[in-house]
PDB file of C-alpha atoms in Angstrom:
ATOM      1  CA  UNK A   9     203.400 255.520 -25.624  1.00 80.00           C
ATOM      2  CA  UNK A  10     202.340 259.185 -25.269  1.00 83.00           C
ATOM      3  CA  UNK A  11     198.958 259.835 -24.101  1.00 89.00           C
ATOM      4  CA  UNK A  12     198.791 264.026 -24.067  1.00 87.00           C
ATOM      5  CA  UNK A  13     196.513 264.196 -27.361  1.00 91.00           C
ATOM      6  CA  UNK A  14     193.461 265.488 -25.120  1.00 93.00           C
ATOM      7  CA  UNK A  15     191.358 262.486 -25.928  1.00 96.00           C
ATOM      8  CA  UNK A  16     191.668 258.895 -25.806  1.00 97.00           C
ATOM      9  CA  UNK A  17     190.485 258.450 -29.661  1.00 97.00           C
ATOM     10  CA  UNK A  18     193.661 260.794 -30.515  1.00 97.00           C
ATOM     11  CA  UNK A  19     195.771 259.042 -28.373  1.00 96.00           C
ATOM     12  CA  UNK A  20     195.022 255.875 -30.474  1.00 97.00           C
ATOM     13  CA  UNK A  21     196.034 257.779 -33.877  1.00 96.00           C
ATOM     14  CA  UNK A  22     198.987 258.990 -32.206  1.00 94.00           C
ATOM     15  CA  UNK A  23     199.862 255.258 -31.599  1.00 95.00           C
ATOM     16  CA  UNK A  24     201.274 255.250 -35.512  1.00 89.00           C
ATOM     17  CA  UNK A  25     203.401 258.012 -35.291  1.00 74.00           C
ATOM     18  CA  UNK A  26     206.476 257.488 -35.818  1.00 73.00           C
ATOM     19  CA  UNK A  27     206.224 253.787 -36.064  1.00 84.00           C
ATOM     20  CA  UNK A  28     203.211 251.144 -35.267  1.00 93.00           C
ATOM     21  CA  UNK A  29     202.609 251.682 -31.596  1.00 93.00           C
ATOM     22  CA  UNK A  30     200.450 248.306 -31.431  1.00 95.00           C
ATOM     23  CA  UNK A  31     201.848 245.904 -33.583  1.00 95.00           C
ATOM     24  CA  UNK A  32     200.655 243.010 -31.450  1.00 94.00           C
ATOM     25  CA  UNK A  33     198.731 242.445 -28.471  1.00 93.00           C
ATOM     26  CA  UNK A  34     201.419 242.877 -25.796  1.00 92.00           C
ATOM     27  CA  UNK A  35     201.856 246.727 -26.954  1.00 94.00           C
ATOM     28  CA  UNK A  36     197.846 246.937 -26.898  1.00 95.00           C
ATOM     29  CA  UNK A  37     197.712 246.043 -23.213  1.00 93.00           C
ATOM     30  CA  UNK A  38     200.034 248.591 -22.413  1.00 93.00           C
ATOM     31  CA  UNK A  39     198.166 251.248 -24.640  1.00 95.00           C
ATOM     32  CA  UNK A  40     194.730 250.305 -22.800  1.00 95.00           C
ATOM     33  CA  UNK A  41     196.053 250.166 -19.303  1.00 92.00           C
ATOM     34  CA  UNK A  42     198.029 253.677 -20.235  1.00 93.00           C
ATOM     35  CA  UNK A  43     194.853 255.267 -21.719  1.00 95.00           C
ATOM     36  CA  UNK A  44     193.156 254.103 -18.551  1.00 92.00           C
ATOM     37  CA  UNK A  45     190.626 251.943 -20.702  1.00 94.00           C
ATOM     38  CA  UNK A  46     191.290 249.192 -18.148  1.00 93.00           C
ATOM     39  CA  UNK A  47     191.729 249.788 -14.603  1.00 87.00           C
ATOM     40  CA  UNK A  48     195.024 249.212 -13.122  1.00 78.00           C
ATOM     41  CA  UNK A  49     195.657 245.435 -12.353  1.00 77.00           C
ATOM     42  CA  UNK A  50     192.999 244.076 -14.833  1.00 83.00           C
ATOM     43  CA  UNK A  51     194.012 240.666 -16.134  1.00 83.00           C
ATOM     44  CA  UNK A  52     194.241 240.980 -19.899  1.00 85.00           C
ATOM     45  CA  UNK A  53     195.373 237.510 -20.994  1.00 82.00           C
ATOM     46  CA  UNK A  54     192.760 237.298 -24.203  1.00 87.00           C
ATOM     47  CA  UNK A  55     194.346 240.105 -25.854  1.00 92.00           C
ATOM     48  CA  UNK A  56     196.160 238.692 -29.053  1.00 91.00           C
ATOM     49  CA  UNK A  57     196.529 240.031 -32.217  1.00 94.00           C
ATOM     50  CA  UNK A  58     192.950 239.954 -33.394  1.00 96.00           C
ATOM     51  CA  UNK A  59     192.717 242.482 -30.885  1.00 97.00           C
ATOM     52  CA  UNK A  60     195.279 244.582 -31.983  1.00 97.00           C
ATOM     53  CA  UNK A  61     194.249 244.286 -35.616  1.00 97.00           C
ATOM     54  CA  UNK A  62     190.493 245.648 -34.663  1.00 98.00           C
ATOM     55  CA  UNK A  63     192.436 248.890 -32.675  1.00 98.00           C
ATOM     56  CA  UNK A  64     194.754 249.302 -35.671  1.00 98.00           C
ATOM     57  CA  UNK A  65     191.522 249.362 -37.871  1.00 98.00           C
ATOM     58  CA  UNK A  66     189.333 251.755 -35.555  1.00 98.00           C
ATOM     59  CA  UNK A  67     192.697 254.170 -35.699  1.00 98.00           C
ATOM     60  CA  UNK A  68     192.700 254.102 -39.194  1.00 97.00           C
ATOM     61  CA  UNK A  69     189.084 255.483 -39.527  1.00 98.00           C
ATOM     62  CA  UNK A  70     189.260 257.869 -36.401  1.00 98.00           C
ATOM     63  CA  UNK A  71     192.120 259.353 -38.312  1.00 97.00           C
ATOM     64  CA  UNK A  72     190.343 259.463 -41.326  1.00 97.00           C
ATOM     65  CA  UNK A  73     187.522 261.053 -40.124  1.00 98.00           C
ATOM     66  CA  UNK A  74     189.578 263.565 -37.917  1.00 97.00           C
ATOM     67  CA  UNK A  75     192.056 264.645 -40.856  1.00 96.00           C
ATOM     68  CA  UNK A  76     188.721 265.281 -42.751  1.00 97.00           C
ATOM     69  CA  UNK A  77     187.493 267.528 -40.013  1.00 96.00           C
ATOM     70  CA  UNK A  78     190.927 269.411 -40.078  1.00 95.00           C
ATOM     71  CA  UNK A  79     191.148 269.917 -43.735  1.00 95.00           C
ATOM     72  CA  UNK A  80     187.245 270.824 -44.209  1.00 94.00           C
ATOM     73  CA  UNK A  81     187.237 268.105 -46.783  1.00 96.00           C
ATOM     74  CA  UNK A  82     183.925 265.584 -47.088  1.00 96.00           C
ATOM     75  CA  UNK A  83     183.960 262.516 -44.697  1.00 94.00           C
ATOM     76  CA  UNK A  84     184.755 259.366 -45.946  1.00 97.00           C
ATOM     77  CA  UNK A  85     181.181 257.585 -44.988  1.00 98.00           C
ATOM     78  CA  UNK A  86     182.352 254.119 -44.901  1.00 98.00           C
ATOM     79  CA  UNK A  87     184.815 255.252 -42.212  1.00 98.00           C
ATOM     80  CA  UNK A  88     182.056 256.895 -40.523  1.00 98.00           C
ATOM     81  CA  UNK A  89     179.824 254.039 -40.354  1.00 98.00           C
ATOM     82  CA  UNK A  90     182.332 251.751 -39.019  1.00 98.00           C
ATOM     83  CA  UNK A  91     183.269 254.139 -36.348  1.00 98.00           C
ATOM     84  CA  UNK A  92     179.596 254.355 -35.700  1.00 98.00           C
ATOM     85  CA  UNK A  93     178.791 250.502 -35.272  1.00 98.00           C
ATOM     86  CA  UNK A  94     181.463 250.378 -32.841  1.00 98.00           C
ATOM     87  CA  UNK A  95     180.444 253.337 -31.008  1.00 98.00           C
ATOM     88  CA  UNK A  96     176.777 251.579 -30.645  1.00 98.00           C
ATOM     89  CA  UNK A  97     178.220 248.674 -28.982  1.00 95.00           C
ATOM     90  CA  UNK A  98     177.988 248.544 -25.287  1.00 93.00           C
ATOM     91  CA  UNK A  99     180.698 250.113 -23.428  1.00 88.00           C
ATOM     92  CA  UNK A 100     182.828 248.153 -20.311  1.00 90.00           C
ATOM     93  CA  UNK A 101     180.961 247.823 -17.422  1.00 89.00           C
ATOM     94  CA  UNK A 102     182.594 249.074 -14.267  1.00 88.00           C
ATOM     95  CA  UNK A 103     182.342 247.606 -10.853  1.00 89.00           C
ATOM     96  CA  UNK A 104     183.562 249.013  -7.332  1.00 91.00           C
ATOM     97  CA  UNK A 105     185.257 246.319  -5.413  1.00 89.00           C
ATOM     98  CA  UNK A 106     187.316 246.126  -2.194  1.00 90.00           C
ATOM     99  CA  UNK A 107     191.325 245.814  -2.566  1.00 88.00           C
ATOM    100  CA  UNK A 108     193.190 243.388  -0.236  1.00 90.00           C
ATOM    101  CA  UNK A 109     193.212 246.596   1.927  1.00 94.00           C
ATOM    102  CA  UNK A 110     189.918 247.213   2.144  1.00 94.00           C
ATOM    103  CA  UNK A 111     189.579 250.286  -0.345  1.00 94.00           C
ATOM    104  CA  UNK A 112     187.313 250.559  -2.856  1.00 93.00           C
ATOM    105  CA  UNK A 113     189.228 250.068  -6.377  1.00 89.00           C
ATOM    106  CA  UNK A 114     187.520 250.191 -10.033  1.00 88.00           C
ATOM    107  CA  UNK A 115     187.178 246.815 -12.133  1.00 88.00           C
ATOM    108  CA  UNK A 116     185.498 245.743 -14.985  1.00 88.00           C
ATOM    109  CA  UNK A 117     182.300 243.634 -14.600  1.00 86.00           C
ATOM    110  CA  UNK A 118     182.103 240.523 -16.611  1.00 79.00           C
ATOM    111  CA  UNK A 119     185.522 240.509 -18.066  1.00 80.00           C
ATOM    112  CA  UNK A 120     187.352 242.342 -20.622  1.00 88.00           C
ATOM    113  CA  UNK A 121     185.937 242.393 -24.117  1.00 93.00           C
ATOM    114  CA  UNK A 122     187.412 243.564 -27.295  1.00 95.00           C
ATOM    115  CA  UNK A 123     184.060 244.952 -28.802  1.00 96.00           C
ATOM    116  CA  UNK A 124     183.551 246.880 -24.981  1.00 95.00           C
ATOM    117  CA  UNK A 125     186.667 248.749 -25.406  1.00 96.00           C
ATOM    118  CA  UNK A 126     186.655 249.198 -29.150  1.00 98.00           C
ATOM    119  CA  UNK A 127     182.962 250.987 -28.150  1.00 97.00           C
ATOM    120  CA  UNK A 128     184.442 253.226 -25.502  1.00 96.00           C
ATOM    121  CA  UNK A 129     187.158 254.392 -27.900  1.00 98.00           C
ATOM    122  CA  UNK A 130     184.861 254.696 -30.866  1.00 98.00           C
ATOM    123  CA  UNK A 131     182.339 256.709 -28.754  1.00 98.00           C
ATOM    124  CA  UNK A 132     184.704 258.977 -27.959  1.00 98.00           C
ATOM    125  CA  UNK A 133     185.588 259.895 -31.431  1.00 98.00           C
ATOM    126  CA  UNK A 134     181.999 260.640 -32.092  1.00 98.00           C
ATOM    127  CA  UNK A 135     181.901 262.891 -29.170  1.00 98.00           C
ATOM    128  CA  UNK A 136     184.626 264.213 -30.679  1.00 98.00           C
ATOM    129  CA  UNK A 137     183.419 265.197 -33.929  1.00 97.00           C
ATOM    130  CA  UNK A 138     180.006 265.934 -33.112  1.00 97.00           C
ATOM    131  CA  UNK A 139     180.883 268.525 -30.507  1.00 97.00           C
ATOM    132  CA  UNK A 140     181.565 271.578 -31.823  1.00 96.00           C
ATOM    133  CA  UNK A 141     183.498 273.101 -29.073  1.00 95.00           C
ATOM    134  CA  UNK A 142     186.042 270.379 -29.289  1.00 95.00           C
ATOM    135  CA  UNK A 143     186.276 270.615 -33.152  1.00 95.00           C
ATOM    136  CA  UNK A 144     187.336 273.605 -33.409  1.00 94.00           C
ATOM    137  CA  UNK A 145     190.203 272.934 -30.942  1.00 95.00           C
ATOM    138  CA  UNK A 146     191.231 270.109 -33.125  1.00 96.00           C
ATOM    139  CA  UNK A 147     194.885 270.681 -34.213  1.00 94.00           C
ATOM    140  CA  UNK A 148     197.674 268.921 -36.303  1.00 91.00           C
ATOM    141  CA  UNK A 149     201.147 269.528 -34.937  1.00 91.00           C
ATOM    142  CA  UNK A 150     203.449 272.158 -36.873  1.00 85.00           C
ATOM    143  CA  UNK A 151     205.967 270.400 -35.958  1.00 82.00           C
ATOM    144  CA  UNK A 152     208.429 269.195 -38.640  1.00 81.00           C
ATOM    145  CA  UNK A 153     208.086 265.848 -39.529  1.00 80.00           C
ATOM    146  CA  UNK A 154     205.087 265.304 -36.952  1.00 85.00           C
ATOM    147  CA  UNK A 155     201.572 263.900 -38.023  1.00 86.00           C
ATOM    148  CA  UNK A 156     200.022 264.018 -34.420  1.00 90.00           C
ATOM    149  CA  UNK A 157     196.642 265.491 -34.171  1.00 93.00           C
ATOM    150  CA  UNK A 158     195.493 267.189 -30.859  1.00 93.00           C
ATOM    151  CA  UNK A 159     192.691 269.239 -28.519  1.00 93.00           C
ATOM    152  CA  UNK A 160     194.463 272.788 -28.278  1.00 93.00           C
ATOM    153  CA  UNK A 161     193.448 273.547 -24.668  1.00 89.00           C
ATOM    154  CA  UNK A 162     195.670 276.322 -23.981  1.00 86.00           C
ATOM    155  CA  UNK A 163     195.061 279.640 -22.775  1.00 88.00           C
ATOM    156  CA  UNK A 164     194.331 281.635 -26.097  1.00 85.00           C
ATOM    157  CA  UNK A 165     194.159 278.597 -28.126  1.00 83.00           C
ATOM    158  CA  UNK A 166     197.527 279.091 -29.937  1.00 81.00           C
ATOM    159  CA  UNK A 167     199.447 275.744 -29.393  1.00 79.00           C
ATOM    160  CA  UNK A 168     201.345 274.924 -32.319  1.00 78.00           C
ATOM    161  CA  UNK A 169     202.600 271.502 -31.458  1.00 76.00           C
ATOM    162  CA  UNK A 170     201.593 268.454 -30.034  1.00 79.00           C
ATOM    163  CA  UNK A 171     204.295 268.699 -26.977  1.00 67.00           C
ATOM    164  CA  UNK A 172     206.298 271.486 -26.350  1.00 64.00           C
ATOM    165  CA  UNK A 173     208.767 269.726 -24.862  1.00 68.00           C
ATOM    166  CA  UNK A 174     209.349 267.389 -27.957  1.00 71.00           C
ATOM    167  CA  UNK A 175     208.342 269.003 -31.136  1.00 79.00           C
ATOM    168  CA  UNK A 176     208.362 272.492 -29.526  1.00 65.00           C
ATOM    169  CA  UNK A 177     212.167 271.979 -28.254  1.00 68.00           C
ATOM    170  CA  UNK A 178     212.857 270.589 -31.719  1.00 70.00           C
ATOM    171  CA  UNK A 179     211.851 273.948 -33.470  1.00 71.00           C
ATOM    172  CA  UNK A 180     213.429 276.141 -31.023  1.00 71.00           C
ATOM    173  CA  UNK A 181     216.578 274.067 -31.383  1.00 67.00           C
ATOM    174  CA  UNK A 182     216.262 274.106 -35.499  1.00 66.00           C
ATOM    175  CA  UNK A 183     215.627 278.114 -35.327  1.00 69.00           C
ATOM    176  CA  UNK A 184     218.790 278.471 -33.056  1.00 59.00           C
ATOM    177  CA  UNK A 185     220.832 276.618 -35.680  1.00 71.00           C
ATOM    178  CA  UNK A 186     219.472 278.613 -38.363  1.00 71.00           C
ATOM    179  CA  UNK A 187     220.155 281.724 -36.609  1.00 74.00           C
ATOM    180  CA  UNK A 188     223.646 280.675 -36.088  1.00 75.00           C
ATOM    181  CA  UNK A 189     224.380 279.413 -39.176  1.00 74.00           C
ATOM    182  CA  UNK A 190     223.154 282.657 -40.650  1.00 77.00           C
ATOM    183  CA  UNK A 191     224.996 284.693 -38.203  1.00 74.00           C
ATOM    184  CA  UNK A 192     228.316 282.709 -38.982  1.00 71.00           C
ATOM    185  CA  UNK A 193     227.720 283.168 -42.563  1.00 70.00           C
ATOM    186  CA  UNK A 194     227.562 286.778 -42.266  1.00 65.00           C
ATOM    187  CA  UNK A 195     230.612 286.997 -40.166  1.00 70.00           C
ATOM    188  CA  UNK A 196     232.791 284.862 -42.894  1.00 60.00           C
ATOM    189  CA  UNK A 197     232.121 287.316 -45.469  1.00 56.00           C
ATOM    190  CA  UNK A 198     233.585 290.151 -43.904  1.00 55.00           C
TER     191      UNK A 198
END
């Protein structure tokens, strides 16, 4: 799982590429913790297939809205209504509590509720889609076969890939191979 898209809602969208990243509650638990939606050591015993299905549904709606924004096409009003309905829910409450060493740490107050976590991600999507500055930074990866979207916060805003280490490196290697093949073909015809 990667958390480098620039927004938690875009990181959720990225869980589908290149394969289903949240097929069940176990993988969703990992994603929730990795995305920072739940503090470390938060017990997530109730996370199950119904939670994973709800997050996959939100992911599909957010992706639909983000892709429409990137392409400059009309927004799917049904997807927008579903995201807005989730965003209107109460987000998870945070409390500061003492750990065993006496340090203050974050905990969710009142337990972990699926609706509250969905609300946090949906609210992030609403903030992204309504912020002209962030919308202007939305990009689709130019990597061959990559479908990830991200916020381009690079200097000059000329970032082409979701990850320079992955897609960017693949593109550089492919470019090198094309040049080597072209040079080899040129030498073979002499």
